[in-house]
Coordinates of C-alpha atoms in Angstrom, one line a residue:
X1 CA 16.4 -30.2 -65.5
X2 CA 19.9 -29.5 -66.5
X3 CA 20.1 -25.8 -67.3
X4 CA 23.8 -25.7 -68.1
X5 CA 24.5 -23.8 -71.3
X6 CA 27.8 -24.4 -73.0
X7 CA 29.4 -22.0 -75.4
X8 CA 32.7 -21.7 -77.2
X9 CA 35.5 -21.1 -76.5
X10 CA 35.4 -22.2 -72.9
X11 CA 33.3 -24.6 -70.9
X12 CA 31.6 -21.8 -69.0
X13 CA 28.6 -19.6 -69.8
X14 CA 27.6 -16.4 -68.2
X15 CA 24.6 -14.1 -68.2
X16 CA 23.3 -11.0 -66.5
X17 CA 19.9 -9.4 -66.1
X18 CA 18.2 -6.6 -64.2
X19 CA 14.7 -6.1 -63.0
X20 CA 12.7 -3.4 -61.2
X21 CA 11.8 -5.6 -58.3
X22 CA 13.9 -8.3 -56.6
X23 CA 12.6 -11.8 -57.4
X24 CA 14.0 -15.3 -57.4
X25 CA 13.8 -16.6 -61.0
X26 CA 12.8 -20.2 -61.6
X27 CA 15.5 -22.8 -61.3
X28 CA 14.5 -23.9 -64.8
X29 CA 14.9 -20.4 -66.4
X30 CA 18.5 -19.4 -66.1
X31 CA 19.1 -17.3 -69.2
X32 CA 22.0 -18.3 -71.4
X33 CA 22.1 -14.7 -72.5
X34 CA 21.3 -11.5 -70.6
X35 CA 17.5 -11.0 -70.3
X36 CA 16.4 -7.7 -68.9
X37 CA 13.3 -5.9 -67.6
X38 CA 13.5 -2.2 -67.3
X39 CA 12.2 -0.2 -64.3
X40 CA 9.1 0.6 -66.4
X41 CA 8.7 -3.2 -67.1
X42 CA 9.4 -2.5 -70.8
X43 CA 11.5 -5.2 -72.4
X44 CA 14.6 -4.0 -74.1
X45 CA 17.1 -5.7 -76.3
X46 CA 20.1 -7.0 -74.3
X47 CA 22.6 -6.7 -77.1
X48 CA 22.5 -3.3 -78.6
X49 CA 24.2 -2.2 -81.9
X50 CA 27.9 -2.0 -81.6
X51 CA 30.1 0.5 -83.5
X52 CA 33.7 -0.7 -83.4
X53 CA 37.0 1.1 -84.3
X54 CA 40.3 -0.6 -83.7
X55 CA 43.8 0.8 -83.3
X56 CA 47.0 -0.8 -81.9
X57 CA 45.1 -3.7 -80.4
X58 CA 42.3 -1.8 -78.6
X59 CA 38.7 -1.3 -79.6
X60 CA 36.3 1.5 -78.9
X61 CA 32.8 0.1 -78.6
X62 CA 30.0 2.7 -78.5
X63 CA 26.9 1.2 -76.9
X64 CA 24.0 3.7 -77.3
X65 CA 22.6 5.1 -74.1
X66 CA 19.1 6.1 -73.2
X67 CA 18.1 9.8 -73.2
X68 CA 20.9 11.9 -71.7
X69 CA 20.4 14.2 -68.7
X70 CA 22.3 17.1 -67.3
X71 CA 25.4 16.4 -65.3
X72 CA 25.3 17.2 -61.5
X73 CA 27.4 20.1 -60.3
X74 CA 31.1 19.2 -59.9
X75 CA 30.9 16.3 -62.3
X76 CA 33.4 16.0 -65.0
X77 CA 32.3 17.1 -68.5
X78 CA 30.6 14.3 -70.4
X79 CA 31.4 13.4 -73.9
X80 CA 29.4 14.6 -76.9
X81 CA 27.0 11.8 -76.6
X82 CA 26.3 12.6 -72.9
X83 CA 28.3 9.6 -71.7
X84 CA 31.6 8.8 -69.9
X85 CA 34.3 6.5 -71.2
X86 CA 34.7 3.2 -69.4
X87 CA 37.9 1.4 -70.3
X88 CA 38.2 -2.3 -69.5
X89 CA 41.6 -4.0 -69.6
X90 CA 41.4 -7.8 -69.5
X91 CA 44.4 -9.8 -68.2
X92 CA 44.7 -13.6 -68.0
X93 CA 46.2 -15.8 -65.4
X94 CA 49.6 -15.2 -66.8
X95 CA 49.2 -11.4 -66.4
X96 CA 49.2 -10.9 -70.2
X97 CA 46.3 -9.3 -72.2
X98 CA 43.7 -11.8 -73.1
X99 CA 40.8 -11.9 -75.6
X100 CA 39.2 -15.0 -74.0
X101 CA 36.6 -13.2 -72.0
X102 CA 33.0 -12.3 -71.7
X103 CA 32.2 -9.1 -69.8
X104 CA 28.7 -8.0 -68.8
X105 CA 27.6 -4.6 -67.6
X106 CA 24.2 -4.2 -66.0
X107 CA 22.8 -0.7 -65.3
X108 CA 21.2 -0.4 -61.8
X109 CA 20.5 3.3 -62.1
X110 CA 20.7 6.2 -64.6
X111 CA 18.8 6.4 -67.9
X112 CA 19.8 2.8 -68.8
X113 CA 18.5 1.3 -65.5
X114 CA 17.4 -2.2 -66.1
X115 CA 19.4 -2.9 -69.2
X116 CA 22.4 -5.1 -69.8
X117 CA 25.4 -5.0 -72.2
X118 CA 27.8 -7.7 -73.3
X119 CA 31.3 -7.5 -74.5
X120 CA 33.1 -10.5 -76.1
X121 CA 35.1 -11.5 -79.2
X122 CA 36.9 -8.2 -78.9
X123 CA 40.5 -7.0 -78.2
X124 CA 41.8 -7.2 -74.7
X125 CA 41.3 -3.5 -74.0
X126 CA 37.8 -2.1 -74.7
X127 CA 36.3 1.4 -74.2
X128 CA 32.6 1.8 -73.9
X129 CA 30.6 5.0 -73.6
X130 CA 28.1 4.8 -70.7
X131 CA 25.9 7.3 -68.9
X132 CA 26.4 8.2 -65.3
X133 CA 25.0 5.7 -62.8
X134 CA 25.5 2.6 -60.7
X135 CA 26.4 -0.6 -62.5
X136 CA 27.0 -4.3 -61.8
X137 CA 29.9 -5.6 -63.7
X138 CA 31.0 -9.2 -64.1
X139 CA 33.6 -10.7 -66.3
X140 CA 34.5 -14.3 -67.1
X141 CA 38.2 -14.7 -68.1
X142 CA 38.9 -18.2 -69.6
X143 CA 42.2 -20.0 -69.7
X144 CA 42.7 -22.4 -72.5
X145 CA 43.5 -26.0 -71.5
X146 CA 46.9 -27.6 -72.0
X147 CA 46.7 -30.9 -73.8
X148 CA 43.7 -32.9 -72.6
X149 CA 43.1 -30.6 -69.6
X150 CA 40.0 -28.5 -69.0
X151 CA 39.3 -24.8 -69.4
X152 CA 40.0 -22.6 -66.4
X153 CA 37.4 -19.9 -65.6
X154 CA 38.0 -16.8 -63.5
X155 CA 34.8 -14.9 -62.6
X156 CA 35.3 -11.4 -61.4
X157 CA 32.3 -9.5 -60.0
X158 CA 32.1 -5.9 -59.1
X159 CA 28.7 -5.3 -57.5
X160 CA 29.2 -1.5 -57.1
X161 CA 30.6 0.4 -60.1
X162 CA 29.7 4.1 -59.9
X163 CA 30.3 5.9 -63.1
X164 CA 30.6 9.7 -62.7
X165 CA 33.7 10.3 -64.7
X166 CA 35.9 8.6 -67.2
X167 CA 37.0 5.3 -65.6
X168 CA 39.6 2.6 -66.3
X169 CA 39.2 -0.9 -64.8
X170 CA 41.8 -3.7 -64.9
X171 CA 40.1 -7.1 -64.9
X172 CA 42.9 -9.3 -63.8
X173 CA 42.3 -13.0 -63.5
X174 CA 45.2 -13.3 -61.0
X175 CA 43.1 -11.8 -58.2
X176 CA 40.6 -14.7 -58.3
X177 CA 40.7 -17.5 -55.7
X178 CA 39.6 -21.1 -56.1
X179 CA 36.1 -22.5 -55.7
X180 CA 36.8 -25.8 -54.0
X181 CA 33.6 -27.7 -53.1
X182 CA 33.8 -31.5 -52.8
X183 CA 31.5 -34.2 -51.4
X184 CA 32.7 -36.6 -48.7
X185 CA 32.2 -39.7 -50.9
X186 CA 34.9 -41.2 -53.1
X187 CA 32.6 -42.5 -55.8
X188 CA 31.3 -39.0 -56.8
X189 CA 32.2 -37.5 -60.2
X190 CA 31.9 -33.7 -60.8
X191 CA 29.3 -32.8 -63.4
X192 CA 28.7 -29.0 -63.3
X193 CA 28.6 -25.9 -61.1
X194 CA 27.0 -22.5 -61.1
X195 CA 28.1 -19.3 -59.4
X196 CA 25.5 -16.5 -59.1
X197 CA 25.3 -12.9 -57.9
X198 CA 22.3 -10.6 -57.4
X199 CA 22.7 -6.9 -56.5
X200 CA 19.9 -4.6 -55.5
X201 CA 20.2 -0.8 -55.7
X202 CA 17.3 1.7 -55.5
X203 CA 14.7 -0.9 -56.3
X204 CA 16.5 -2.4 -59.3
X205 CA 18.0 -5.9 -59.0
X206 CA 20.7 -7.0 -61.4
X207 CA 21.9 -10.5 -61.6
X208 CA 24.8 -12.4 -63.2
X209 CA 25.9 -15.9 -63.3
X210 CA 28.5 -18.3 -64.6
X211 CA 27.9 -22.0 -65.2
X212 CA 30.7 -24.4 -66.0
X213 CA 31.5 -28.1 -66.4
X214 CA 35.1 -27.5 -65.4
X215 CA 36.3 -27.9 -61.8
X216 CA 38.9 -25.2 -62.5
X217 CA 36.7 -22.3 -61.3
X218 CA 38.0 -19.2 -59.4
X219 CA 36.0 -16.1 -58.3
X220 CA 36.8 -12.7 -56.9
X221 CA 35.1 -9.5 -55.7
X222 CA 36.2 -6.2 -57.2
X223 CA 35.8 -2.7 -56.2
X224 CA 34.2 -1.1 -53.1
X225 CA 31.5 -2.8 -51.0
X226 CA 27.9 -2.2 -51.8
X227 CA 25.2 -1.2 -49.3
X228 CA 24.5 -3.5 -46.4
X229 CA 22.8 -6.7 -47.5
X230 CA 22.6 -5.5 -51.1
X231 CA 24.6 -8.5 -52.5
X232 CA 23.3 -12.0 -52.6
X233 CA 25.6 -14.7 -53.9
X234 CA 25.5 -18.5 -54.1
X235 CA 27.4 -21.3 -55.6
X236 CA 25.9 -24.8 -56.5
X237 CA 28.1 -27.8 -57.3
X238 CA 26.7 -31.0 -58.6
X239 CA 28.3 -34.4 -58.6
X240 CA 27.0 -37.7 -59.9
X241 CA 27.5 -41.1 -58.2
X242 CA 26.1 -44.6 -58.8
X243 CA 22.4 -44.3 -58.1
X244 CA 22.6 -40.8 -56.8
X245 CA 23.6 -37.1 -56.8
X246 CA 25.5 -34.8 -54.5
X247 CA 24.0 -31.4 -54.5
X248 CA 26.2 -29.0 -52.6
X249 CA 25.1 -25.4 -52.4
X250 CA 26.1 -22.4 -50.3
X251 CA 24.4 -19.0 -50.2
X252 CA 25.5 -15.7 -48.7
X253 CA 24.2 -12.1 -48.3
X254 CA 26.3 -9.1 -47.6
X255 CA 28.0 -6.1 -49.2
X256 CA 30.6 -8.0 -51.3
X257 CA 30.7 -10.8 -53.9
X258 CA 32.7 -13.9 -53.2
X259 CA 36.5 -14.2 -53.3
X260 CA 37.1 -17.9 -53.4
X261 CA 35.1 -20.5 -51.6
X262 CA 36.3 -23.7 -49.9
X263 CA 33.8 -26.3 -48.6
X264 CA 34.6 -29.9 -47.8
X265 CA 31.5 -31.1 -45.9
X266 CA 31.4 -34.3 -44.0
X267 CA 28.6 -36.9 -44.1
X268 CA 27.3 -35.5 -40.8
X269 CA 27.0 -32.0 -42.4
X270 CA 24.8 -33.3 -45.2
X271 CA 21.2 -34.5 -45.4
X272 CA 20.1 -37.6 -47.3
X273 CA 17.0 -37.7 -49.5
X274 CA 16.0 -41.1 -50.8
X275 CA 13.6 -41.4 -53.7
X276 CA 11.8 -44.8 -54.3
X277 CA 9.8 -45.2 -57.5
X278 CA 6.8 -47.5 -57.4
X279 CA 5.5 -49.2 -60.5
X280 CA 2.5 -47.2 -61.8
X281 CA -0.6 -48.8 -63.3
X282 CA 0.7 -48.0 -66.8
X283 CA 3.7 -50.4 -66.3
X284 CA 7.3 -50.3 -65.5
X285 CA 9.7 -47.6 -66.8
X286 CA 12.5 -45.3 -65.7
X287 CA 11.6 -42.3 -63.6
X288 CA 13.4 -39.0 -63.8
X289 CA 14.1 -37.0 -60.6
X290 CA 15.1 -33.3 -60.8
X291 CA 16.4 -31.8 -57.6
X292 CA 17.4 -28.1 -57.0
X293 CA 17.3 -25.3 -54.4
X294 CA 14.1 -23.4 -54.2
X295 CA 15.7 -20.0 -54.1
X296 CA 17.4 -18.7 -57.2
X297 CA 18.4 -20.4 -60.4
X298 CA 20.7 -23.4 -60.3
X299 CA 22.3 -25.7 -62.9
X300 CA 20.7 -28.7 -61.2
X301 CA 21.2 -32.3 -62.3
X302 CA 18.6 -34.9 -63.3
X303 CA 18.7 -38.5 -62.0
X304 CA 17.2 -41.5 -63.8
X305 CA 15.9 -44.1 -61.4
X306 CA 14.8 -47.5 -62.7
X307 CA 11.7 -49.4 -61.4
X308 CA 12.5 -51.1 -58.2
X309 CA 15.6 -49.0 -57.6
X310 CA 16.3 -46.0 -55.5
X311 CA 17.9 -42.7 -56.0
X312 CA 19.9 -41.0 -53.2
X313 CA 20.6 -37.3 -53.0
X314 CA 23.2 -35.9 -50.6
X315 CA 22.5 -32.2 -50.0
X316 CA 23.5 -29.2 -48.0
X317 CA 20.8 -28.0 -45.6
X318 CA 22.3 -24.6 -45.3
X319 CA 21.5 -23.8 -49.0
X320 CA 17.8 -23.3 -47.8
X321 CA 14.8 -25.2 -49.0
X322 CA 14.9 -27.6 -51.9
X323 CA 12.5 -28.6 -54.7
X324 CA 12.0 -32.1 -56.0
X325 CA 10.2 -32.9 -59.3
X326 CA 9.5 -36.5 -60.0
X327 CA 8.6 -37.6 -63.5
X328 CA 6.7 -40.8 -63.4
X329 CA 7.0 -43.4 -66.2
X330 CA 3.6 -43.3 -67.9
X331 CA 3.4 -45.7 -70.8
X332 CA 3.2 -44.6 -74.4
X333 CA 0.0 -42.6 -74.2
X334 CA -0.9 -39.5 -72.4
X335 CA 1.3 -36.8 -70.7
X336 CA 4.1 -37.6 -68.4
X337 CA 2.9 -37.6 -64.8
X338 CA 4.8 -35.3 -62.5
X339 CA 4.8 -34.9 -58.7
X340 CA 6.1 -31.7 -57.2
X341 CA 7.6 -31.7 -53.7
X342 CA 8.5 -28.0 -53.2
X343 CA 10.1 -25.9 -50.5
X344 CA 11.3 -28.7 -48.2
X345 CA 13.8 -28.1 -45.4
X346 CA 16.3 -30.6 -44.2
X347 CA 18.6 -30.9 -41.2
X348 CA 22.2 -32.1 -41.1
X349 CA 22.5 -35.9 -40.6
X350 CA 18.8 -36.5 -41.4
X351 CA 17.4 -39.1 -43.9
X352 CA 14.1 -38.5 -45.7
X353 CA 12.4 -41.0 -47.9
X354 CA 9.9 -40.2 -50.6
X355 CA 8.1 -43.1 -52.3
X356 CA 6.1 -42.3 -55.5
X357 CA 3.2 -44.0 -57.3
X358 CA 2.3 -46.5 -54.6
X359 CA -1.2 -47.1 -53.2
X360 CA -3.4 -46.3 -51.4
X361 CA -4.4 -43.6 -54.0
X362 CA -7.0 -41.2 -52.5
X363 CA -7.8 -37.6 -51.6
X364 CA -5.1 -35.6 -50.0
X365 CA -5.8 -32.2 -48.3
X366 CA -2.7 -30.2 -47.3
X367 CA -3.5 -28.7 -43.9
X368 CA -0.2 -26.8 -43.4
X369 CA -0.2 -23.0 -43.1
X370 CA -0.3 -21.3 -46.5
X371 CA -1.3 -24.4 -48.4
X372 CA -3.3 -23.8 -51.5
X373 CA -7.1 -24.2 -51.0
X374 CA -8.7 -27.1 -52.9
X375 CA -12.4 -26.4 -52.3
X376 CA -13.9 -22.9 -51.9
X377 CA -17.1 -20.9 -52.2
X378 CA -17.0 -17.4 -53.6
X379 CA -20.4 -15.7 -53.9
X380 CA -22.6 -18.3 -55.5
X381 CA -19.8 -20.4 -57.0
X382 CA -18.3 -23.6 -55.6
X383 CA -14.9 -24.3 -57.1
X384 CA -13.2 -27.7 -56.5
X385 CA -9.7 -28.8 -57.2
X386 CA -9.5 -31.7 -54.8
X387 CA -6.6 -34.1 -55.5
X388 CA -8.6 -37.3 -55.5
X389 CA -5.8 -39.6 -56.6
X390 CA -2.7 -38.6 -54.6
X391 CA -0.4 -41.5 -54.1
X392 CA 0.2 -43.3 -50.8
X393 CA 2.7 -40.7 -49.6
X394 CA 0.3 -37.9 -50.4
X395 CA 2.1 -36.7 -53.5
X396 CA -0.3 -35.0 -55.9
X397 CA 0.0 -36.1 -59.6
X398 CA -0.1 -33.5 -62.4
X399 CA -1.8 -36.0 -64.7
X400 CA -3.5 -38.8 -62.7
X401 CA -4.2 -42.0 -64.4
X402 CA -8.0 -42.8 -64.5
X403 CA -10.6 -44.3 -66.7
X404 CA -13.6 -42.5 -65.4
X405 CA -14.3 -39.5 -63.2
X406 CA -17.5 -38.0 -61.8
X407 CA -18.3 -35.1 -59.5
X408 CA -21.9 -34.7 -58.3
X409 CA -23.5 -31.9 -56.2
X410 CA -26.8 -32.1 -54.3
X411 CA -28.5 -29.1 -52.6
X412 CA -31.1 -29.9 -49.9
X413 CA -31.4 -33.4 -51.4
X414 CA -32.0 -32.1 -55.0
X415 CA -29.4 -32.7 -57.7
X416 CA -27.7 -29.5 -58.8
X417 CA -25.4 -30.9 -61.5
X418 CA -23.0 -33.7 -62.5
X419 CA -19.6 -33.3 -64.1
X420 CA -18.1 -36.2 -65.9
X421 CA -14.7 -37.0 -67.5
X422 CA -12.8 -34.0 -66.0
X423 CA -9.7 -34.3 -63.9
X424 CA -10.7 -36.2 -60.8
X425 CA -12.0 -34.0 -58.0
X426 CA -12.1 -30.9 -60.2
X427 CA -15.4 -29.1 -60.9
X428 CA -17.3 -25.8 -60.6
X429 CA -20.9 -25.3 -59.7
X430 CA -23.2 -22.2 -59.5
X431 CA -25.8 -22.5 -56.7
X432 CA -28.5 -20.3 -55.1
X433 CA -27.3 -17.8 -52.5
X434 CA -29.4 -19.0 -49.5
X435 CA -28.0 -21.3 -46.8
X436 CA -28.5 -25.0 -47.6
X437 CA -27.3 -28.5 -46.9
X438 CA -25.0 -29.9 -49.6
X439 CA -23.8 -33.3 -50.5
X440 CA -20.7 -33.4 -52.7
X441 CA -19.5 -36.7 -54.2
X442 CA -16.3 -37.2 -56.2
X443 CA -15.2 -40.5 -57.7
X444 CA -12.5 -41.8 -59.9
X445 CA -12.0 -45.2 -61.4
X446 CA -8.5 -46.6 -62.3
X447 CA -7.4 -49.6 -64.2
X448 CA -8.0 -51.5 -61.0
X449 CA -10.0 -50.1 -58.2
X450 CA -11.8 -46.9 -57.5
X451 CA -12.0 -44.0 -55.0
X452 CA -15.2 -42.3 -53.9
X453 CA -15.4 -39.4 -51.4
X454 CA -18.8 -38.1 -50.3
X455 CA -18.9 -34.9 -48.1
X456 CA -21.9 -33.2 -46.4
X457 CA -21.8 -29.6 -45.2
X458 CA -23.9 -26.5 -45.0
X459 CA -23.0 -23.3 -47.0
X460 CA -24.4 -19.9 -48.1
X461 CA -23.2 -17.2 -50.4
X462 CA -20.0 -15.5 -49.3
X463 CA -18.5 -12.1 -49.9
X464 CA -15.0 -13.5 -50.3
X465 CA -13.4 -16.9 -51.1
X466 CA -14.2 -19.2 -48.2
X467 CA -12.9 -22.7 -47.7
X468 CA -15.4 -25.6 -47.8
X469 CA -15.1 -27.8 -44.7
X470 CA -13.9 -31.0 -46.5
X471 CA -11.9 -33.7 -44.7
X472 CA -9.9 -36.7 -46.0
X473 CA -8.6 -39.9 -44.5
X474 CA -5.2 -41.3 -45.6
X475 CA -4.4 -45.1 -45.3
X476 CA -0.8 -46.2 -45.1
X477 CA -0.2 -50.0 -45.5
X478 CA 3.3 -51.4 -45.7
X479 CA 3.7 -52.3 -49.4
X480 CA 6.4 -53.5 -51.7
X481 CA 7.5 -51.2 -54.6
X482 CA 5.1 -53.0 -56.9
X483 CA 2.3 -51.9 -54.7
X484 CA 1.5 -55.3 -53.1
X485 CA 1.2 -56.7 -49.6
X486 CA 2.0 -60.4 -48.7
X487 CA -1.0 -62.7 -48.8
X488 CA -2.5 -64.3 -45.6
X489 CA -0.6 -62.0 -43.2
X490 CA -1.8 -59.6 -40.5
X491 CA -0.4 -56.1 -40.6
X492 CA -1.0 -52.7 -39.2
X493 CA -2.2 -49.9 -41.5
X494 CA -1.8 -46.2 -40.5
X495 CA -4.9 -44.0 -40.5
X496 CA -4.5 -40.2 -40.8
X497 CA -7.1 -37.5 -40.9
X498 CA -6.5 -34.3 -43.0
X499 CA -8.5 -31.2 -43.8
X500 CA -11.3 -29.6 -41.8
X501 CA -11.5 -32.4 -39.2
X502 CA -7.8 -32.0 -38.4
X503 CA -8.4 -28.4 -37.6
X504 CA -11.7 -28.6 -35.8
X505 CA -11.4 -32.1 -34.3
X506 CA -13.0 -35.5 -35.0
X507 CA -16.3 -36.3 -33.4
X508 CA -16.4 -39.8 -34.7
X509 CA -14.4 -42.1 -37.1
X510 CA -15.2 -45.6 -38.2
X511 CA -13.0 -47.7 -40.5
X512 CA -14.1 -50.9 -42.2
X513 CA -12.2 -53.4 -44.3
X514 CA -13.5 -55.7 -47.1
X515 CA -11.7 -58.5 -49.0
X516 CA -14.5 -59.2 -51.5
X517 CA -14.8 -55.8 -53.2
X518 CA -17.2 -54.3 -50.8
X519 CA -19.8 -57.1 -50.6
X520 CA -19.1 -57.5 -46.9
X521 CA -17.5 -54.9 -44.7
X522 CA -15.9 -55.6 -41.3
X523 CA -15.2 -52.8 -38.8
X524 CA -11.5 -52.4 -37.9
X525 CA -11.0 -50.4 -34.7
X526 CA -8.6 -47.5 -34.9
X527 CA -6.1 -47.8 -32.1
X528 CA -3.1 -45.4 -31.8
X529 CA -3.8 -44.2 -35.4
X530 CA -3.7 -47.7 -36.9
X531 CA -6.0 -50.5 -37.9
X532 CA -5.2 -54.2 -38.2
X533 CA -5.8 -55.9 -41.6
X534 CA -5.6 -59.6 -42.4
X535 CA -4.9 -59.9 -46.1
X536 CA -6.6 -62.4 -48.4
X537 CA -5.0 -64.9 -50.8
X538 CA -2.6 -64.0 -53.6
X539 CA -4.0 -61.8 -56.3
X540 CA -6.9 -60.7 -54.1
X541 CA -7.5 -57.1 -53.0
X542 CA -8.1 -55.2 -49.8
X543 CA -10.8 -52.5 -49.8
X544 CA -11.1 -49.7 -47.2
X545 CA -13.8 -47.4 -46.1
X546 CA -13.8 -44.5 -43.6
X547 CA -16.9 -42.7 -42.1
X548 CA -16.0 -39.5 -40.3
X549 CA -17.8 -36.7 -38.6
X550 CA -15.9 -33.5 -37.6
X551 CA -16.5 -31.4 -34.5
X552 CA -19.0 -29.2 -36.5
X553 CA -21.1 -32.0 -37.9
X554 CA -19.7 -32.1 -41.4
X555 CA -19.3 -35.7 -42.6
X556 CA -17.2 -37.7 -45.0
X557 CA -17.7 -41.2 -46.4
X558 CA -14.6 -42.3 -48.2
X559 CA -14.4 -45.7 -50.0
X560 CA -11.4 -47.4 -51.7
X561 CA -12.4 -50.5 -53.7
X562 CA -9.3 -52.6 -54.4
X563 CA -7.1 -50.2 -52.5
X564 CA -4.2 -52.6 -52.9
X565 CA -3.6 -56.2 -53.9
X566 CA -1.7 -59.2 -52.4
X567 CA 1.1 -61.3 -53.6
X568 CA 2.5 -64.7 -52.5
X569 CA 4.1 -64.3 -49.1
X570 CA 7.6 -65.1 -50.4
X571 CA 7.5 -62.3 -53.0
X572 CA 10.4 -60.0 -53.1
X573 CA 10.0 -56.6 -51.5

């Protein structure tokens, strides 16, 4: 999602906020205006009432403070309202006073802790009354373009502004230094950039940002250094190119904000992410890929990828982990189907390929540490959220396409209940507390083909949420982007075990293949994690079945009828 927010007069927008606990906001929720959460978690208005009086080109803007408190010993006498005068002088790149600015003041301590204030559309010199405390100040000073040029933006950030007396600050655009981030490819065109700062002080985190569609961006730190590690800053620059995006991001943590940033990465410095859209059962269409860093907000940049095409992202691994959201073309009916690939790390020079919406569709059980459980028992309740129709790469769809869905549970051979029509693999059952043998069967039918997984295990009431020992088998044939394999050919299909059997070990695994929709099954030995499949004639289908027992005796029978179809051997890949 493009979260860039444009405002007049310049091509930059800025915002600030503060919260009582440091947190990384969603990359899709960058505020175009200051949004604040006070230390007490009570939401306050960002823009407060302004009383303005002007004289000789200056303005005195009184922003009401929270309840006043007594001044510490040795502090200068406060004004009648219990505040100090903060005078801000705004100077442009030519050193002359400017009114093309937006200045934001975020309170990190004192009675206003957690609130933000904004100044814009005012004379170049402004005086505000503020209570004593620590503040984050940032100011965007804009330079009007000459002719057909673009706006220039100078972003000044003072992460530590301690108010304990009347104070005057000169915000001078001339101290800023260029942000010069460029990709190593000549066909890239700059689209947008974002600069961000987060400052933490005594449990309150204030944030500020500037987003711009102009390459003419300069930044500077103002004032003294903050405490060690209190300042987190990052800059993300996005460029479009034919069939791809360059996402160049750099993050820092220290005591100061950035003063300029120059980065000209080489191809070897970057990682490559390739996205290949398959053709879903609903028909062809254009997929939308959204790609952004996991940590902190970012302007991001969407990429439309046509069916049969590819999208290529060049990215900076040092920005941290990245999130990819793939929006699948889904016909005219029903919600758009999304796949989420979150928190992925990359290494310089690497190439990673993600293919979406290709068979074999089936259950996927993420066995990595910290993965979200998909089948648990808590007390007398069995809760299931098994992704029964993950695509061939294991991506889990938000709205899987299916025509029928059933989940059935037996206890000691007796039917407990059947759930129909819900999201495939999703159900909840209440069962007696005593230990018993269970058979859980989940099935889903698509426009062509079906998936059925039947698990057996023993279970008893639990005091806390306990994972059920479910396993899954993934099949990986080599398919074209239309989901087909060439007819009358012999190929190797990968076989991968996931879930409980991956953790405990596999006691036995038998795989069978059918080319007549399950009328006749032929065993296919698993050698080196692969089976050999000879495909039938054009337009026919390959069906697959796995029978697995894990080291503890829990079993799985998983059947894919019409797992994938064939095409004429000369068909384009």
